[in-house]
mmCIF file of C-alpha atoms in Angstrom:
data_model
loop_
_atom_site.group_PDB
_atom_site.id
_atom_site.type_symbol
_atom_site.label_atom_id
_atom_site.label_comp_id
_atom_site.label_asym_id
_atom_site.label_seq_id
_atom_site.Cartn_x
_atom_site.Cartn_y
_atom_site.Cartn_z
ATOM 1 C CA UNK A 258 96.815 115.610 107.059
ATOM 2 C CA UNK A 259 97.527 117.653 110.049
ATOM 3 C CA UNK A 260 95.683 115.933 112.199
ATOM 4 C CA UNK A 261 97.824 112.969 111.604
ATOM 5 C CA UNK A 262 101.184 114.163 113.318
ATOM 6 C CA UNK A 263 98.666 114.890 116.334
ATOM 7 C CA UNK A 264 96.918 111.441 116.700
ATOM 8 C CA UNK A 265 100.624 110.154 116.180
ATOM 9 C CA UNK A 266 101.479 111.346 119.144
ATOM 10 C CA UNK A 267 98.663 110.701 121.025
ATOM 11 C CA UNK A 268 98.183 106.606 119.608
ATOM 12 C CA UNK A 269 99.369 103.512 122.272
ATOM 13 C CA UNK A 270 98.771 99.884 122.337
ATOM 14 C CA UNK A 271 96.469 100.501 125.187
ATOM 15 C CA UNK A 272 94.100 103.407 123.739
ATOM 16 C CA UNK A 273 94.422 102.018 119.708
ATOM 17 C CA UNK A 274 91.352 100.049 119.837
ATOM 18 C CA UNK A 275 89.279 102.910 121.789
ATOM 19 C CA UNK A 276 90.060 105.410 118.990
ATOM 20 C CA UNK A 277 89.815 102.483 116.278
ATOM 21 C CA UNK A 278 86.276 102.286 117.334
ATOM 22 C CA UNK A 279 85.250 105.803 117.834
ATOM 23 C CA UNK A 280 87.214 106.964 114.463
ATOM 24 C CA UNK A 281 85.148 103.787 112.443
ATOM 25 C CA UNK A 282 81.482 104.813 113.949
ATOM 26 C CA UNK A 283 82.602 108.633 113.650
ATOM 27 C CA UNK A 284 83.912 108.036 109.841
ATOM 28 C CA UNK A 285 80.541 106.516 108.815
ATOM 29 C CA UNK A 286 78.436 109.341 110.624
ATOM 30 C CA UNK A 287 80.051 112.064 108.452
ATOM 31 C CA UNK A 288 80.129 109.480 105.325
ATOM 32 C CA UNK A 289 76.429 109.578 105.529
ATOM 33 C CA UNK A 290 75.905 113.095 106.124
ATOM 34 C CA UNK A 291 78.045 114.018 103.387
ATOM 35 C CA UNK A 292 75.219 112.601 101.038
ATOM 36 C CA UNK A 293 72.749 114.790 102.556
ATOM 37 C CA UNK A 294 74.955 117.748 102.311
ATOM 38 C CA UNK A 295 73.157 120.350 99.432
ATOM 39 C CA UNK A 296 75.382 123.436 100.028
ATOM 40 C CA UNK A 297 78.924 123.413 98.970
ATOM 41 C CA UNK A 298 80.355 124.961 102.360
ATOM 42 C CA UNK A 299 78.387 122.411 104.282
ATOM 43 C CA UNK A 300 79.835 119.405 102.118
ATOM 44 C CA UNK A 301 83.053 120.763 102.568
ATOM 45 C CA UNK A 302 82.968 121.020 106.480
ATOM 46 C CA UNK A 303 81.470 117.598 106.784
ATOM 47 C CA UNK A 304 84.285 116.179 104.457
ATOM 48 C CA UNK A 305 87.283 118.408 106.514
ATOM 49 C CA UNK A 306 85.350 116.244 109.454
ATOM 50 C CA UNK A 307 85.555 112.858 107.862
ATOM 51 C CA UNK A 308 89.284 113.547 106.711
ATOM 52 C CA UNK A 309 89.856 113.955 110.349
ATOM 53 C CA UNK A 310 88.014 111.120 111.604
ATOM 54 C CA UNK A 311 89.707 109.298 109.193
ATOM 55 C CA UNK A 312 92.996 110.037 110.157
ATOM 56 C CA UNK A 313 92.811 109.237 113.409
ATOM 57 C CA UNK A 314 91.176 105.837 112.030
ATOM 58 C CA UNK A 315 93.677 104.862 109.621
ATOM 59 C CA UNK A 316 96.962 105.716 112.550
ATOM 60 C CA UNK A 317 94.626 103.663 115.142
ATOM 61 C CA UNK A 318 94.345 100.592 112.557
ATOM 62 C CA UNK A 319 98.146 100.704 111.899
ATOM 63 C CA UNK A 320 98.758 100.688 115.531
ATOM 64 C CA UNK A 321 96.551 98.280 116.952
ATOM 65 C CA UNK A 322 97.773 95.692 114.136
ATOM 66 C CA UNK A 323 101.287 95.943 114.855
ATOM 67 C CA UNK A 324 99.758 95.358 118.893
ATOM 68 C CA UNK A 325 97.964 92.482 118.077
ATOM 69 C CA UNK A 326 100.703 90.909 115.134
ATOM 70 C CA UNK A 327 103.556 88.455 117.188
ATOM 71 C CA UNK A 328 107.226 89.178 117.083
ATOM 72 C CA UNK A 329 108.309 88.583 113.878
ATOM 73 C CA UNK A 330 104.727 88.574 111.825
ATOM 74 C CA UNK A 331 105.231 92.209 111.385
ATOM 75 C CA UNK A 332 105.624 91.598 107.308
ATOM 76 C CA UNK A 333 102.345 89.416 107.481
ATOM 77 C CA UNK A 334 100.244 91.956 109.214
ATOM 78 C CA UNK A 335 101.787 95.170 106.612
ATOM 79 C CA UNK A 336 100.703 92.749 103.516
ATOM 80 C CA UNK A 337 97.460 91.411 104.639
ATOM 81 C CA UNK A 338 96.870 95.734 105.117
ATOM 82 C CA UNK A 339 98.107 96.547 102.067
ATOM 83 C CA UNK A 340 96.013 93.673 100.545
ATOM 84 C CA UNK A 341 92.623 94.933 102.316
ATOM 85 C CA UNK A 342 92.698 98.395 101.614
ATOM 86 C CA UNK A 343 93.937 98.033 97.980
ATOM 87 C CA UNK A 344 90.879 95.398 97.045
ATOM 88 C CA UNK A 345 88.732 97.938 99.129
ATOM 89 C CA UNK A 346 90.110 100.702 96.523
ATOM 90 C CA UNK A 347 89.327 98.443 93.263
ATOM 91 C CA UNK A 348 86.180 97.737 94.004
ATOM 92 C CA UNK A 349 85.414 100.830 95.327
ATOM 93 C CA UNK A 350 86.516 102.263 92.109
ATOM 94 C CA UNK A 351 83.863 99.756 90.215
ATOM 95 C CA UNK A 352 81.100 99.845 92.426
ATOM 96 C CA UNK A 353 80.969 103.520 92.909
ATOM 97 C CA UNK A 354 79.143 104.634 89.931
ATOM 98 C CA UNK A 355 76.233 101.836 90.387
ATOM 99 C CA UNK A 356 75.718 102.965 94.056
ATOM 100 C CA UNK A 357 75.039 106.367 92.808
ATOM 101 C CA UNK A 358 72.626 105.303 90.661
ATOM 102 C CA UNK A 359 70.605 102.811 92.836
ATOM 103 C CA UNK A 360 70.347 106.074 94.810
ATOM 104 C CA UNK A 361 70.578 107.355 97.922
ATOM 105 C CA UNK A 362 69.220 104.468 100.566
ATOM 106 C CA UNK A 363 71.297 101.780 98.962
ATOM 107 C CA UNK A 364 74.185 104.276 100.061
ATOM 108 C CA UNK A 365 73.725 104.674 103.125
ATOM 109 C CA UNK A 366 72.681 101.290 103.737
ATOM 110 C CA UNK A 367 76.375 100.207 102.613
ATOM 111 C CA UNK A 368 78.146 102.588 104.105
ATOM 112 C CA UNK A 369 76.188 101.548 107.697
ATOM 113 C CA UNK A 370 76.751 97.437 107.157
ATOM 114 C CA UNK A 371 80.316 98.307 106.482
ATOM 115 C CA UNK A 372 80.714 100.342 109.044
ATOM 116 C CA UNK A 373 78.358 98.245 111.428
ATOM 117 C CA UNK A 374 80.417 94.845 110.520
ATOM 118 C CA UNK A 375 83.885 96.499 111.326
ATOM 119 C CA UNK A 376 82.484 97.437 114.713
ATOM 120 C CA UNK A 377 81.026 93.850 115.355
ATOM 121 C CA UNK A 378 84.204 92.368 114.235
ATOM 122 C CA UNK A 379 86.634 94.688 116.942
ATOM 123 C CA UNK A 380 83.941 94.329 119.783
ATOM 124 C CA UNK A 381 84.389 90.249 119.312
ATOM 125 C CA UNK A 382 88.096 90.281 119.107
ATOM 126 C CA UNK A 383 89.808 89.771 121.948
ATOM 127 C CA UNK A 384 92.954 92.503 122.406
ATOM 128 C CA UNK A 385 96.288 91.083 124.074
ATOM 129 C CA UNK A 386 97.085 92.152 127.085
ATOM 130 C CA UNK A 387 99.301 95.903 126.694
ATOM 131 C CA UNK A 388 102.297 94.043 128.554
ATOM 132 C CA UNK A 389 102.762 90.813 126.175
ATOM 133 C CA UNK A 390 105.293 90.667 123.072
ATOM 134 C CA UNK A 391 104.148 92.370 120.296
ATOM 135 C CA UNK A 392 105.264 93.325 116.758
ATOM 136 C CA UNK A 393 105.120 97.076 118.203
ATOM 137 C CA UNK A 394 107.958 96.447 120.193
ATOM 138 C CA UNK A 395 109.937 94.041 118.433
ATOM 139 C CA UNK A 396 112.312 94.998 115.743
ATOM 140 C CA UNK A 397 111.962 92.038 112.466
ATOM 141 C CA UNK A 398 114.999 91.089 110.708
ATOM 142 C CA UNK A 399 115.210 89.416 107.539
ATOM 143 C CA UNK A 400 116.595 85.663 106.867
ATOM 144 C CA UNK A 401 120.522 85.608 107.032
ATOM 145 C CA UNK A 402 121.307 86.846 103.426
ATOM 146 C CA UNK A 403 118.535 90.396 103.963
ATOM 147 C CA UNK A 404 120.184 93.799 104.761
ATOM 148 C CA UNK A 405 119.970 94.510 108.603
ATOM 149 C CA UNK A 406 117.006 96.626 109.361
ATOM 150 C CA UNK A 407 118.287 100.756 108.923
ATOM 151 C CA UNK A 408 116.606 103.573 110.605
ATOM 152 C CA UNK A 409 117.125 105.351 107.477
ATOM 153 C CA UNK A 410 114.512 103.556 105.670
ATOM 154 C CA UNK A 411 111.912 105.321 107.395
ATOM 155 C CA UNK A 412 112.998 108.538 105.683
ATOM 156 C CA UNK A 413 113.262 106.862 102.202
ATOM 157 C CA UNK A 414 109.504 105.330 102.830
ATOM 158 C CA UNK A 415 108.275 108.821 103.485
ATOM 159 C CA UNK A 416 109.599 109.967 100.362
ATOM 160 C CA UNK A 417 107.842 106.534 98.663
ATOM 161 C CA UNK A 418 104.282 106.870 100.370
ATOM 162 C CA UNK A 419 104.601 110.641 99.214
ATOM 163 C CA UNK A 420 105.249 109.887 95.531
ATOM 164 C CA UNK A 421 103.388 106.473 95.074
ATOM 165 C CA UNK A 422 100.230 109.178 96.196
ATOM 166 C CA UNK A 423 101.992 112.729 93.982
ATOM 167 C CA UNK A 424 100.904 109.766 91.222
ATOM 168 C CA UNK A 425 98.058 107.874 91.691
ATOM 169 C CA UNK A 426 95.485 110.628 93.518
ATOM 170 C CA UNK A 427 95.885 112.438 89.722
ATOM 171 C CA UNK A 428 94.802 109.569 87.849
ATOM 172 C CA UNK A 429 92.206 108.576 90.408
ATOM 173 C CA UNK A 430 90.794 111.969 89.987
ATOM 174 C CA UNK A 431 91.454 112.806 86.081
ATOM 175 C CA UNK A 432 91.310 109.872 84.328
ATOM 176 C CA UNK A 433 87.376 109.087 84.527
ATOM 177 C CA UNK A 434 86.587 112.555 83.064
ATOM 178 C CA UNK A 435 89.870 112.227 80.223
ATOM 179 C CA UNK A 436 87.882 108.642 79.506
ATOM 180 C CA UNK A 437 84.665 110.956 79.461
ATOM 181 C CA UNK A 438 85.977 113.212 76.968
ATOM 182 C CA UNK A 439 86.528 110.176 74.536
ATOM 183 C CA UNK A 440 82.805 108.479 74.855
ATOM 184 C CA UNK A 441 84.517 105.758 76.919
ATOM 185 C CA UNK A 442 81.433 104.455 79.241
ATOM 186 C CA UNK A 443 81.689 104.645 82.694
ATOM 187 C CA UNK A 444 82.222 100.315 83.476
ATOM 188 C CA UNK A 445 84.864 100.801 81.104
ATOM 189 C CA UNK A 446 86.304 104.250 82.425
ATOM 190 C CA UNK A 447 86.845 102.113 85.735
ATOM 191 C CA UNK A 448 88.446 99.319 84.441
ATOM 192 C CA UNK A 449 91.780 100.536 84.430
ATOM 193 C CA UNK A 450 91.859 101.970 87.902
ATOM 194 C CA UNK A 451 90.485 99.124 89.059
ATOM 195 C CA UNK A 452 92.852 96.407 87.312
ATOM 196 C CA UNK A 453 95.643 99.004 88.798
ATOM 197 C CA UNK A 454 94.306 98.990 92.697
ATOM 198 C CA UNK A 455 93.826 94.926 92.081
ATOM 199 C CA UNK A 456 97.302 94.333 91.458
ATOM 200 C CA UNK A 457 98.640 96.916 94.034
ATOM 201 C CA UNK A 458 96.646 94.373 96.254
ATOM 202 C CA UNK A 459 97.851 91.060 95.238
ATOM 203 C CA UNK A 460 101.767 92.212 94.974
ATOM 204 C CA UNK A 461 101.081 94.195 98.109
ATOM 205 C CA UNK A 462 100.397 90.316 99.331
ATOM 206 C CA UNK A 463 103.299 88.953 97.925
ATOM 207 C CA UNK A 464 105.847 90.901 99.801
ATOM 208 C CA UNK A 465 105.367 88.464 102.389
ATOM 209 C CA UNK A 466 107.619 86.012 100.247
ATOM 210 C CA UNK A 467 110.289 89.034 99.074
ATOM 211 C CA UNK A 468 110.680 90.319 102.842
ATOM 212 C CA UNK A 469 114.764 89.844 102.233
ATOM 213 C CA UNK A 470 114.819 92.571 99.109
ATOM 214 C CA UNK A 471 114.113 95.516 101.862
ATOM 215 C CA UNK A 472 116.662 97.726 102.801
ATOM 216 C CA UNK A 473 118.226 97.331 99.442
ATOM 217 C CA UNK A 474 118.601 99.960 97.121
ATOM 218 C CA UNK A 475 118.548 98.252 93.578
ATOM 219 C CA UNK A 476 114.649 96.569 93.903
ATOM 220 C CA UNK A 477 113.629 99.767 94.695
ATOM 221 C CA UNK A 478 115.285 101.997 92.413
ATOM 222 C CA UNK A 479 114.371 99.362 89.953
ATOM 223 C CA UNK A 480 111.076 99.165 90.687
ATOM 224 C CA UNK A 481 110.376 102.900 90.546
ATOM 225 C CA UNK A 482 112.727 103.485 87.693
ATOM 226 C CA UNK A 483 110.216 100.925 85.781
ATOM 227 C CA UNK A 484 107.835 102.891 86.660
ATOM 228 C CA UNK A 485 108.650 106.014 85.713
ATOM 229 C CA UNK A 486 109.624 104.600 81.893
ATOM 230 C CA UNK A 487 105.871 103.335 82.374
ATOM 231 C CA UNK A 488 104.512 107.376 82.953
ATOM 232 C CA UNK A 489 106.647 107.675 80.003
ATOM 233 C CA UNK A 490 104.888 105.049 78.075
ATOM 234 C CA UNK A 491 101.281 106.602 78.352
ATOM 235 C CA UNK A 492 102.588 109.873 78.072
ATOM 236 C CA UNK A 493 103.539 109.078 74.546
ATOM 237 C CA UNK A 494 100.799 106.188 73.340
ATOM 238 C CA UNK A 495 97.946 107.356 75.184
ATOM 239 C CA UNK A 496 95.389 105.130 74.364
ATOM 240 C CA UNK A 497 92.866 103.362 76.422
ATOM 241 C CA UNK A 498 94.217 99.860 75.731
ATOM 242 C CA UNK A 499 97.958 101.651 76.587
ATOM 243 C CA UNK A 500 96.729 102.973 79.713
ATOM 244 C CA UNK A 501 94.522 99.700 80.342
ATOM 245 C CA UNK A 502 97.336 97.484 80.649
ATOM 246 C CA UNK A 503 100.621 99.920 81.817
ATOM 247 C CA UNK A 504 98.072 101.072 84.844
ATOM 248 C CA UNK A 505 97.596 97.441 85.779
ATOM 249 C CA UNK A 506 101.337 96.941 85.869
ATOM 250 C CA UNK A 507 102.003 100.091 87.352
ATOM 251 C CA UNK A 508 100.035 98.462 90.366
ATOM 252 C CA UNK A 509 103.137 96.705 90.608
ATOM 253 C CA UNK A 510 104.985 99.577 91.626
ATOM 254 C CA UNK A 511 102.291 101.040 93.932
ATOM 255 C CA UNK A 512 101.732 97.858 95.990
ATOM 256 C CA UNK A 513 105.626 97.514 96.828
ATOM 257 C CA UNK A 514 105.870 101.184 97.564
ATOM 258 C CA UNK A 515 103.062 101.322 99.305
ATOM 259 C CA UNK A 516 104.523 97.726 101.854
ATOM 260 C CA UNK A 517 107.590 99.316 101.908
ATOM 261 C CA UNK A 518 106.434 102.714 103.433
ATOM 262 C CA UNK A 519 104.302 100.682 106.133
ATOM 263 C CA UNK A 520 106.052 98.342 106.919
ATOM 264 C CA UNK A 521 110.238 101.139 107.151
ATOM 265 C CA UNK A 522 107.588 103.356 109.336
ATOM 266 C CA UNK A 523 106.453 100.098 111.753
ATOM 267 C CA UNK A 524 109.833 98.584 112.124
ATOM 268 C CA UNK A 525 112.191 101.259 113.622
ATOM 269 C CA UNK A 526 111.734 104.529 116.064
ATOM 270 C CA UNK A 527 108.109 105.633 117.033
ATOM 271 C CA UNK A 528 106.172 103.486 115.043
ATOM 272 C CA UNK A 529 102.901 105.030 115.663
ATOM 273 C CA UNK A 530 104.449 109.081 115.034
ATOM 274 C CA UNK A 531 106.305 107.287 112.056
ATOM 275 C CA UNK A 532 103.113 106.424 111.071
ATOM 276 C CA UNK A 533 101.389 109.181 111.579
ATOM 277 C CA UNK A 534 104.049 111.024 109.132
ATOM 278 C CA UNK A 535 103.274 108.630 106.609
ATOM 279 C CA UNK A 536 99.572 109.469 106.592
ATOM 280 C CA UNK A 537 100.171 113.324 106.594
ATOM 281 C CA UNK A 538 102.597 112.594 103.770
ATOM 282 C CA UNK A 539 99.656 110.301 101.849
ATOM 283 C CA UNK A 540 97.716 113.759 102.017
ATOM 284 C CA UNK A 541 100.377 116.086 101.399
ATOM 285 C CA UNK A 542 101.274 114.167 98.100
ATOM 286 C CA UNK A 543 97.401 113.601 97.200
ATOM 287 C CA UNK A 544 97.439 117.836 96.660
ATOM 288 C CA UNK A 545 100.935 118.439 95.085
ATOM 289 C CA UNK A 546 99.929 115.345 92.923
ATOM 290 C CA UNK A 547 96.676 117.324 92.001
ATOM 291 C CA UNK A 548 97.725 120.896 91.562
ATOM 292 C CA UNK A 549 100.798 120.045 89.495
ATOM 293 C CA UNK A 550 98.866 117.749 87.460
ATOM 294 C CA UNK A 551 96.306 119.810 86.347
ATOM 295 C CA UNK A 552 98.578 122.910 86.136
ATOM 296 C CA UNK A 553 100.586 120.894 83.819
ATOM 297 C CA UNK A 554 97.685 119.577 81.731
ATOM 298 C CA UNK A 555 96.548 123.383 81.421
ATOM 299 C CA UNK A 556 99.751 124.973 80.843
ATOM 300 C CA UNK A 557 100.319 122.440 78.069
ATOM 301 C CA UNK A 558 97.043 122.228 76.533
ATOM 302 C CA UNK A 559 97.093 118.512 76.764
ATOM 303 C CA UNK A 560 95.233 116.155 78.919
ATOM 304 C CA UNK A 561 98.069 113.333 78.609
ATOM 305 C CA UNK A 562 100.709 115.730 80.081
ATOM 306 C CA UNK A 563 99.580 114.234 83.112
ATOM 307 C CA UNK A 564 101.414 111.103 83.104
ATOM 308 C CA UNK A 565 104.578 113.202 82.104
ATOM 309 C CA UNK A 566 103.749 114.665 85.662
ATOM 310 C CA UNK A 567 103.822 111.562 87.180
ATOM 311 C CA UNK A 568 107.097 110.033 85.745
ATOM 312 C CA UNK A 569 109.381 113.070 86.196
ATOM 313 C CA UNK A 570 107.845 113.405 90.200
ATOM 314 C CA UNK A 571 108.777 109.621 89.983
ATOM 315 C CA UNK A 572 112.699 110.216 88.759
ATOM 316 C CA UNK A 573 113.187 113.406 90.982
ATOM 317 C CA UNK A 574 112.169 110.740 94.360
ATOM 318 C CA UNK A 575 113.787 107.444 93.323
ATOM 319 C CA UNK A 576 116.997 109.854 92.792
ATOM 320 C CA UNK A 577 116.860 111.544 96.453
ATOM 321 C CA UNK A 578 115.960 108.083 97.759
ATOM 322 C CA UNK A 579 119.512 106.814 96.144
ATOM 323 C CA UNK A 580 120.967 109.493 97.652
ATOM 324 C CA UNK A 581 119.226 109.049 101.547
ATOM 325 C CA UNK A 582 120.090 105.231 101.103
ATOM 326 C CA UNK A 583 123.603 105.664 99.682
ATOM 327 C CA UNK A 584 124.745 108.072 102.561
ATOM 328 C CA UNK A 585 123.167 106.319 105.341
ATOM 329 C CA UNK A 586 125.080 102.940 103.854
ATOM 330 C CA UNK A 587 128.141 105.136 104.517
ATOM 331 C CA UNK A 588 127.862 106.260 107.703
ATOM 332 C CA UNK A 589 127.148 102.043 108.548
ATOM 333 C CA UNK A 590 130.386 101.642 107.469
ATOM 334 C CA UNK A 591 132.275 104.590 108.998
ATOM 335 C CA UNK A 592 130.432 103.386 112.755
ATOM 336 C CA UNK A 593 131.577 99.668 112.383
#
């Protein structure tokens, strides 16, 4: 999390690649060794490792796609991200439990032909030269009818990529052991996390045809305001078919929150510190998503307070984002 402001700072078009490649052979290194790692203050010094590693990875990827994207493809390069690691997420939800239990060298020999392909794949691609057009430099408007592109979106996607993760690192983390407690089996415990992460992908995809609803206020508040009535939902039926199918359509939500923090944060100002906010903001909302959640759930005595946690966290953003958007529309038309 911290580490991210740094390498945000630090990231170029000329040095992404160089720290893309270290951060991808460094990230598998400690991913391995964390599944060696018997003592609990050696597992958690390897992990603080791989969360830095992987922060300078995920900055470095974000960087050297806008680098290597054309004027103008900047939307096509955010969705075909969002798309990647969102499928990556799904299946890494479903497949996790099976690797565990093939054991230890099926592991490691994923982790390594992941790793090892990713490194194949950026050693064969040919970068552009540091001084040609790039989506880095170029700022992307919509067709004529979109909203002109406003620095004060980047302020707005913070608060998104903050909340989208205040929600979904919660359920990521409570929601197998809640499916536990009710003798749900463990394919079926990951169903609904993985139907959720499936469709953040695919809509995450399909912002490349609704570039023109950005810098808008009502799709977003909208969109989150859905949302939030969707918390709401499972909060009060919380059954598995409930969660089953809201979850999946909540990956509505999450795959146009998640676009539209990448893509405010690579389109205005220092992309790569911009950036580099976002990811601190992915971890700072991962642990206030945690530590309310589960002080909620305890302080309540019930497991499905959780999701009450999630839609009030989603009301209090989407009404400060109103807010951000509605004064910086203001002072647009004081300036003109």
């Amino acid at each position: 999390m911290i580490f991210s402001l740094v390498v945000g700072h630090l990231l170029n078009r000329r040095n992404a690649k160089a720290i893309l490649l270290a951060s991808t052979a460094v990230c598998g290194i400690f991913g391995i060794w964390s599944l060696y790692a018997e003592h609990f203050w050696i597992l958690m010094t390897v992990l603080m490792l791989l969360g830095v590693s992987a922060s300078f990875f995920f900055n470095s990827f974000q960087t050297f796609m806008r680098g290597e994207a054309e004027p103008g493809e900047l939307k096509n390069s955010v969705a075909a991200y969002t798309f990647a690691w969102s499928l990556g997420a799904a299946f890494g939800n479903i497949t996790a439990g099976y690797l565990y239990k093939w054991g230890q060298p099926v592991m490691i020999a994923t982790v390594a032909t992941v790793v090892g392909l990713v490194v194949i794949l950026l050693l064969r691609h040919k970068t552009k030269d540091s001084g040609t057009a790039s989506a880095d430099e170029h700022i992307e408007e919509g067709s004529p009818n979109a909203r002109k592109v406003s620095p004060i979106y980047v302020l707005i996607g913070w608060f998104m990529i903050f909340t989208v993760t205040f929600v979904q690192r919660p359920l990521c983390t409570f929601l197998p052991p809640m499916f536990a407690h009710e003798n749900i089996g463990s394919l079926m415990a990951s169903m609904p996390l993985f139907a959720h992460m499936a469709v953040q992908a695919l809509f995450g995809l399909a912002m490349i045809r609704f570039r023109d609803i950005l810098y808008r206020r009502t799709p977003f508040w909208i969109i989150q305001g859905v949302g939030s009535l969707a918390f709401c939902a499972i909060w009060i039926w919380p059954s598995y078919t409930v969660c089953f199918f809201v979850l999946m359509l909540l990956g509505i939500y999450a795959g146009f929150a998640y676009y539209c923090a990448v893509y405010y944060a690579s389109n205005s100002g220092r992309r790569s510190f911009n950036i580099g906010i976002n990811e601190a903001l992915v971890g700072l909302g991962s642990i206030a998503g945690m530590f309310f959640g589960e002080w909620w759930m305890r302080f309540s005595g019930s497991e499905s307070g959780i999701y009450l946690v999630c839609s009030v966290g989603l009301v209090v953003s989407m009404i400060i984002q109103v807010l951000i958007a509605s004064f910086g529309e203001r002072r647009q038309v004081i300036h003109r």
